[in-house]
PDB file of C-alpha atoms in Angstrom:
ATOM      1  CA  MET A  19     -59.228 -79.151-119.763  1.00 46.00           C
ATOM      2  CA  LEU A  20     -55.785 -77.592-120.134  1.00 54.00           C
ATOM      3  CA  LEU A  21     -55.617 -74.079-121.489  1.00 58.00           C
ATOM      4  CA  ASN A  22     -52.738 -72.360-123.229  1.00 57.00           C
ATOM      5  CA  PRO A  23     -50.722 -70.198-120.822  1.00 59.00           C
ATOM      6  CA  LYS A  24     -51.134 -66.415-120.830  1.00 62.00           C
ATOM      7  CA  SER A  25     -47.916 -64.491-121.111  1.00 63.00           C
ATOM      8  CA  SER A  26     -49.339 -61.950-118.660  1.00 63.00           C
ATOM      9  CA  SER A  27     -49.634 -64.556-115.876  1.00 81.00           C
ATOM     10  CA  PHE A  28     -46.672 -63.366-113.854  1.00 84.00           C
ATOM     11  CA  TYR A  29     -46.160 -61.145-110.847  1.00 87.00           C
ATOM     12  CA  PHE A  30     -42.970 -59.134-110.569  1.00 90.00           C
ATOM     13  CA  VAL A  31     -42.450 -56.134-108.302  1.00 90.00           C
ATOM     14  CA  PHE A  32     -39.399 -54.420-106.953  1.00 91.00           C
ATOM     15  CA  PRO A  33     -39.139 -55.359-103.250  1.00 89.00           C
ATOM     16  CA  LYS A  34     -39.655 -52.933-100.389  1.00 89.00           C
ATOM     17  CA  GLY A  35     -36.523 -50.850 -99.908  1.00 87.00           C
ATOM     18  CA  PHE A  36     -35.382 -51.140-103.534  1.00 91.00           C
ATOM     19  CA  PHE A  37     -35.772 -47.396-104.067  1.00 92.00           C
ATOM     20  CA  PRO A  38     -33.543 -45.387-101.716  1.00 92.00           C
ATOM     21  CA  ASP A  39     -35.265 -42.949 -99.350  1.00 92.00           C
ATOM     22  CA  ILE A  40     -33.445 -40.016-100.890  1.00 94.00           C
ATOM     23  CA  ILE A  41     -34.995 -40.804-104.298  1.00 94.00           C
ATOM     24  CA  SER A  42     -38.426 -41.492-102.847  1.00 94.00           C
ATOM     25  CA  ASP A  43     -38.380 -38.208-100.899  1.00 94.00           C
ATOM     26  CA  LYS A  44     -37.411 -36.337-104.073  1.00 95.00           C
ATOM     27  CA  TYR A  45     -40.156 -37.708-106.293  1.00 93.00           C
ATOM     28  CA  MET A  46     -43.103 -38.251-103.910  1.00 93.00           C
ATOM     29  CA  PRO A  47     -44.178 -34.569-103.728  1.00 93.00           C
ATOM     30  CA  TYR A  48     -44.556 -34.598-107.542  1.00 91.00           C
ATOM     31  CA  LEU A  49     -46.393 -37.909-107.560  1.00 90.00           C
ATOM     32  CA  LYS A  50     -48.825 -36.823-104.853  1.00 90.00           C
ATOM     33  CA  LYS A  51     -49.912 -33.916-107.135  1.00 90.00           C
ATOM     34  CA  GLN A  52     -50.784 -36.337-109.932  1.00 87.00           C
ATOM     35  CA  PRO A  53     -54.240 -38.011-110.259  1.00 88.00           C
ATOM     36  CA  ILE A  54     -52.884 -41.502-109.688  1.00 86.00           C
ATOM     37  CA  PRO A  55     -53.866 -44.056-107.040  1.00 88.00           C
ATOM     38  CA  TYR A  56     -50.352 -44.854-105.771  1.00 88.00           C
ATOM     39  CA  ASP A  57     -49.129 -43.718-102.401  1.00 88.00           C
ATOM     40  CA  THR A  58     -45.561 -44.964-102.619  1.00 90.00           C
ATOM     41  CA  LEU A  59     -42.816 -44.613-105.207  1.00 91.00           C
ATOM     42  CA  GLN A  60     -42.390 -48.367-105.230  1.00 92.00           C
ATOM     43  CA  SER A  61     -46.059 -49.023-106.104  1.00 92.00           C
ATOM     44  CA  TYR A  62     -45.983 -46.335-108.817  1.00 93.00           C
ATOM     45  CA  VAL A  63     -42.922 -47.751-110.570  1.00 94.00           C
ATOM     46  CA  ASN A  64     -44.171 -51.327-110.114  1.00 93.00           C
ATOM     47  CA  SER A  65     -47.401 -50.363-111.929  1.00 92.00           C
ATOM     48  CA  THR A  66     -45.360 -49.453-115.022  1.00 93.00           C
ATOM     49  CA  ILE A  67     -43.633 -52.873-115.364  1.00 93.00           C
ATOM     50  CA  GLN A  68     -44.836 -54.444-118.608  1.00 92.00           C
ATOM     51  CA  SER A  69     -42.655 -57.463-119.127  1.00 92.00           C
ATOM     52  CA  VAL A  70     -39.916 -59.706-117.752  1.00 92.00           C
ATOM     53  CA  THR A  71     -37.851 -61.752-120.145  1.00 89.00           C
ATOM     54  CA  PHE A  72     -37.056 -65.094-118.517  1.00 84.00           C
ATOM     55  CA  PRO A  73     -33.478 -66.325-119.089  1.00 86.00           C
ATOM     56  CA  SER A  74     -32.855 -69.070-121.569  1.00 87.00           C
ATOM     57  CA  MET A  75     -30.978 -72.273-120.816  1.00 85.00           C
ATOM     58  CA  THR A  76     -28.225 -73.892-122.878  1.00 86.00           C
ATOM     59  CA  ILE A  77     -27.513 -77.532-122.054  1.00 84.00           C
ATOM     60  CA  ASP A  78     -24.046 -78.702-122.978  1.00 83.00           C
ATOM     61  CA  SER A  79     -23.348 -82.364-123.639  1.00 84.00           C
ATOM     62  CA  VAL A  80     -20.190 -84.402-123.822  1.00 86.00           C
ATOM     63  CA  GLU A  81     -19.443 -86.515-126.849  1.00 88.00           C
ATOM     64  CA  GLN A  82     -17.265 -89.621-126.780  1.00 88.00           C
ATOM     65  CA  ILE A  83     -16.061 -91.497-129.858  1.00 87.00           C
ATOM     66  CA  ARG A  84     -16.200 -95.291-129.417  1.00 87.00           C
ATOM     67  CA  ASN A  85     -14.626 -98.047-131.453  1.00 85.00           C
ATOM     68  CA  LEU A  86     -15.272 -97.861-135.173  1.00 84.00           C
ATOM     69  CA  GLY A  87     -16.061 -94.130-134.907  1.00 85.00           C
ATOM     70  CA  LYS A  88     -19.444 -94.418-133.174  1.00 87.00           C
ATOM     71  CA  LYS A  89     -20.219 -91.174-131.354  1.00 88.00           C
ATOM     72  CA  ILE A  90     -22.062 -91.358-128.016  1.00 86.00           C
ATOM     73  CA  THR A  91     -23.449 -88.268-126.359  1.00 88.00           C
ATOM     74  CA  TYR A  92     -23.723 -87.933-122.550  1.00 86.00           C
ATOM     75  CA  LYS A  93     -25.119 -85.247-120.328  1.00 85.00           C
ATOM     76  CA  GLY A  94     -22.558 -82.656-119.348  1.00 83.00           C
ATOM     77  CA  SER A  95     -21.297 -81.884-115.891  1.00 82.00           C
ATOM     78  CA  THR A  96     -21.998 -78.137-115.934  1.00 82.00           C
ATOM     79  CA  PRO A  97     -23.763 -77.069-112.706  1.00 82.00           C
ATOM     80  CA  VAL A  98     -27.444 -76.364-113.318  1.00 80.00           C
ATOM     81  CA  GLN A  99     -27.032 -72.744-112.160  1.00 80.00           C
ATOM     82  CA  ASP A 100     -24.544 -72.160-115.017  1.00 83.00           C
ATOM     83  CA  LEU A 101     -26.830 -73.572-117.678  1.00 84.00           C
ATOM     84  CA  PHE A 102     -28.951 -70.355-117.572  1.00 86.00           C
ATOM     85  CA  THR A 103     -27.840 -67.193-119.388  1.00 89.00           C
ATOM     86  CA  HIS A 104     -27.809 -65.082-116.195  1.00 90.00           C
ATOM     87  CA  ASP A 105     -29.492 -62.204-118.048  1.00 91.00           C
ATOM     88  CA  LEU A 106     -32.920 -60.822-117.339  1.00 91.00           C
ATOM     89  CA  THR A 107     -34.675 -57.872-119.039  1.00 93.00           C
ATOM     90  CA  ILE A 108     -37.421 -55.857-117.368  1.00 94.00           C
ATOM     91  CA  GLY A 109     -39.639 -53.782-119.661  1.00 94.00           C
ATOM     92  CA  PHE A 110     -41.468 -50.651-118.534  1.00 94.00           C
ATOM     93  CA  LYS A 111     -44.025 -48.437-120.211  1.00 93.00           C
ATOM     94  CA  ASN A 112     -43.124 -44.740-120.246  1.00 91.00           C
ATOM     95  CA  THR A 113     -45.373 -42.453-118.275  1.00 88.00           C
ATOM     96  CA  ASP A 114     -46.206 -38.749-118.636  1.00 85.00           C
ATOM     97  CA  GLY A 115     -43.039 -36.630-118.458  1.00 85.00           C
ATOM     98  CA  PHE A 116     -40.959 -39.859-118.484  1.00 90.00           C
ATOM     99  CA  ILE A 117     -41.036 -39.663-114.721  1.00 92.00           C
ATOM    100  CA  ASN A 118     -40.634 -43.409-114.150  1.00 92.00           C
ATOM    101  CA  TYR A 119     -37.620 -43.437-116.478  1.00 95.00           C
ATOM    102  CA  PHE A 120     -35.860 -40.808-114.434  1.00 95.00           C
ATOM    103  CA  ILE A 121     -36.813 -42.528-111.172  1.00 95.00           C
ATOM    104  CA  MET A 122     -35.183 -45.688-112.450  1.00 95.00           C
ATOM    105  CA  LEU A 123     -32.173 -43.777-113.831  1.00 95.00           C
ATOM    106  CA  GLU A 124     -31.531 -42.109-110.465  1.00 95.00           C
ATOM    107  CA  THR A 125     -31.984 -45.423-108.644  1.00 94.00           C
ATOM    108  CA  ILE A 126     -29.434 -47.044-110.934  1.00 93.00           C
ATOM    109  CA  LEU A 127     -26.997 -44.128-110.531  1.00 93.00           C
ATOM    110  CA  HIS A 128     -27.382 -44.376-106.737  1.00 92.00           C
ATOM    111  CA  PHE A 129     -26.576 -48.094-106.925  1.00 91.00           C
ATOM    112  CA  LEU A 130     -23.495 -47.466-109.146  1.00 89.00           C
ATOM    113  CA  ASN A 131     -22.178 -44.632-106.945  1.00 88.00           C
ATOM    114  CA  PHE A 132     -18.939 -45.769-105.274  1.00 86.00           C
ATOM    115  CA  LYS A 133     -20.116 -44.316-101.946  1.00 86.00           C
ATOM    116  CA  ASN A 134     -22.759 -47.037-101.992  1.00 81.00           C
ATOM    117  CA  GLN A 135     -21.087 -50.116-100.439  1.00 83.00           C
ATOM    118  CA  ASP A 136     -23.673 -52.615-101.672  1.00 80.00           C
ATOM    119  CA  LEU A 137     -22.244 -55.080-104.231  1.00 85.00           C
ATOM    120  CA  PHE A 138     -25.661 -56.328-105.293  1.00 88.00           C
ATOM    121  CA  ILE A 139     -29.253 -55.050-105.378  1.00 88.00           C
ATOM    122  CA  GLN A 140     -31.936 -56.945-103.522  1.00 89.00           C
ATOM    123  CA  ASP A 141     -33.042 -60.381-104.636  1.00 91.00           C
ATOM    124  CA  LEU A 142     -35.782 -60.082-107.313  1.00 92.00           C
ATOM    125  CA  PRO A 143     -38.589 -62.622-107.296  1.00 92.00           C
ATOM    126  CA  VAL A 144     -40.782 -63.479-110.290  1.00 91.00           C
ATOM    127  CA  ARG A 145     -43.905 -65.441-109.592  1.00 91.00           C
ATOM    128  CA  ILE A 146     -45.561 -67.451-112.353  1.00 89.00           C
ATOM    129  CA  MET A 147     -49.321 -67.988-112.068  1.00 86.00           C
ATOM    130  CA  ASP A 148     -51.925 -70.147-113.676  1.00 83.00           C
ATOM    131  CA  ASN A 149     -54.992 -68.696-115.445  1.00 80.00           C
ATOM    132  CA  GLU A 150     -56.839 -68.378-112.146  1.00 80.00           C
ATOM    133  CA  GLY A 151     -54.131 -66.384-110.411  1.00 80.00           C
ATOM    134  CA  ASN A 152     -52.691 -69.175-108.284  1.00 83.00           C
ATOM    135  CA  ILE A 153     -48.927 -69.029-107.884  1.00 88.00           C
ATOM    136  CA  ILE A 154     -47.362 -72.082-109.532  1.00 88.00           C
ATOM    137  CA  THR A 155     -43.638 -71.300-109.401  1.00 90.00           C
ATOM    138  CA  SER A 156     -41.477 -68.647-107.806  1.00 91.00           C
ATOM    139  CA  VAL A 157     -38.125 -67.845-109.314  1.00 91.00           C
ATOM    140  CA  ILE A 158     -35.835 -65.814-107.116  1.00 92.00           C
ATOM    141  CA  PHE A 159     -32.858 -64.098-108.788  1.00 93.00           C
ATOM    142  CA  LYS A 160     -29.991 -63.611-106.279  1.00 93.00           C
ATOM    143  CA  GLU A 161     -26.906 -61.430-106.216  1.00 92.00           C
ATOM    144  CA  VAL A 162     -28.307 -59.110-108.833  1.00 92.00           C
ATOM    145  CA  THR A 163     -26.441 -56.323-110.628  1.00 92.00           C
ATOM    146  CA  ILE A 164     -27.685 -53.881-113.250  1.00 93.00           C
ATOM    147  CA  SER A 165     -26.180 -54.530-116.717  1.00 93.00           C
ATOM    148  CA  SER A 166     -27.996 -52.108-119.066  1.00 94.00           C
ATOM    149  CA  PHE A 167     -30.549 -49.324-119.223  1.00 94.00           C
ATOM    150  CA  SER A 168     -32.176 -48.350-122.519  1.00 94.00           C
ATOM    151  CA  GLU A 169     -32.623 -44.948-124.051  1.00 91.00           C
ATOM    152  CA  ILE A 170     -35.776 -42.884-124.551  1.00 87.00           C
ATOM    153  CA  GLU A 171     -36.488 -41.030-127.742  1.00 84.00           C
ATOM    154  CA  LEU A 172     -37.356 -37.356-127.472  1.00 81.00           C
ATOM    155  CA  ASN A 173     -38.635 -36.011-130.765  1.00 79.00           C
ATOM    156  CA  TYR A 174     -40.068 -32.615-131.775  1.00 78.00           C
ATOM    157  CA  THR A 175     -41.881 -34.081-134.782  1.00 79.00           C
ATOM    158  CA  SER A 176     -44.060 -36.302-132.662  1.00 73.00           C
ATOM    159  CA  ASN A 177     -46.805 -34.367-130.870  1.00 72.00           C
ATOM    160  CA  ASN A 178     -49.210 -37.264-130.232  1.00 72.00           C
ATOM    161  CA  PRO A 179     -48.969 -39.256-127.057  1.00 72.00           C
ATOM    162  CA  THR A 180     -47.969 -42.799-128.071  1.00 74.00           C
ATOM    163  CA  PHE A 181     -47.155 -45.952-126.234  1.00 79.00           C
ATOM    164  CA  ALA A 182     -43.448 -46.095-125.638  1.00 84.00           C
ATOM    165  CA  ALA A 183     -41.281 -48.305-123.503  1.00 90.00           C
ATOM    166  CA  PHE A 184     -37.826 -48.663-122.005  1.00 93.00           C
ATOM    167  CA  SER A 185     -35.954 -51.544-120.442  1.00 94.00           C
ATOM    168  CA  MET A 186     -33.480 -52.383-117.822  1.00 95.00           C
ATOM    169  CA  GLY A 187     -31.143 -55.351-118.082  1.00 94.00           C
ATOM    170  CA  ILE A 188     -29.881 -57.182-115.038  1.00 93.00           C
ATOM    171  CA  ARG A 189     -27.441 -60.005-114.371  1.00 93.00           C
ATOM    172  CA  TYR A 190     -27.719 -62.428-111.520  1.00 93.00           C
ATOM    173  CA  ASN A 191     -25.342 -65.021-110.053  1.00 92.00           C
ATOM    174  CA  TYR A 192     -27.860 -67.518-108.677  1.00 90.00           C
ATOM    175  CA  LEU A 193     -31.498 -68.371-109.100  1.00 89.00           C
ATOM    176  CA  ASP A 194     -33.793 -70.471-106.980  1.00 89.00           C
ATOM    177  CA  ILE A 195     -36.824 -72.102-108.548  1.00 88.00           C
ATOM    178  CA  VAL A 196     -39.475 -72.961-105.992  1.00 88.00           C
ATOM    179  CA  LEU A 197     -42.514 -75.033-106.989  1.00 88.00           C
ATOM    180  CA  GLU A 198     -45.468 -73.514-105.130  1.00 79.00           C
ATOM    181  CA  VAL A 199     -48.107 -76.081-106.089  1.00 77.00           C
ATOM    182  CA  LYS A 200     -49.240 -78.042-103.080  1.00 69.00           C
TER     183      LYS A 200
END
């Protein structure tokens, strides 16, 4: 029996080394004081990831007009890599004190600093799973840059803790789709 897919059947984490040591050293003393079960900055921020928006695909075709005006459509010659939108959005839930927001903000600012010679951040893998947790497909986004970072709303009229989120947009140059089913 085939079941409908669950949108939560994915696994995405920032790879080891994504957060610079200087940022990890800055925030870890604070995180160690909190009643949370995470012993690294990476695992803490990864636990706040809520969603990943998979890029869409636009398939161009070529149209040729034959005798008597008959239109024939053929597949285009655009490379498969260029059919995807090259945009990806990662959604995060806000945590107490917006600490994960400022961790991500400082990480982005570190990447954008001209003293940093890296042109791209690390490759980012997304793994798609079935309902039993088996990895079906891995999609690896390569040559990644950061394209946007959303705002947070601070408001004196709201005293109740509510679920709030922020997002980070990335652009990639290449993606690899690896079928993991054996």
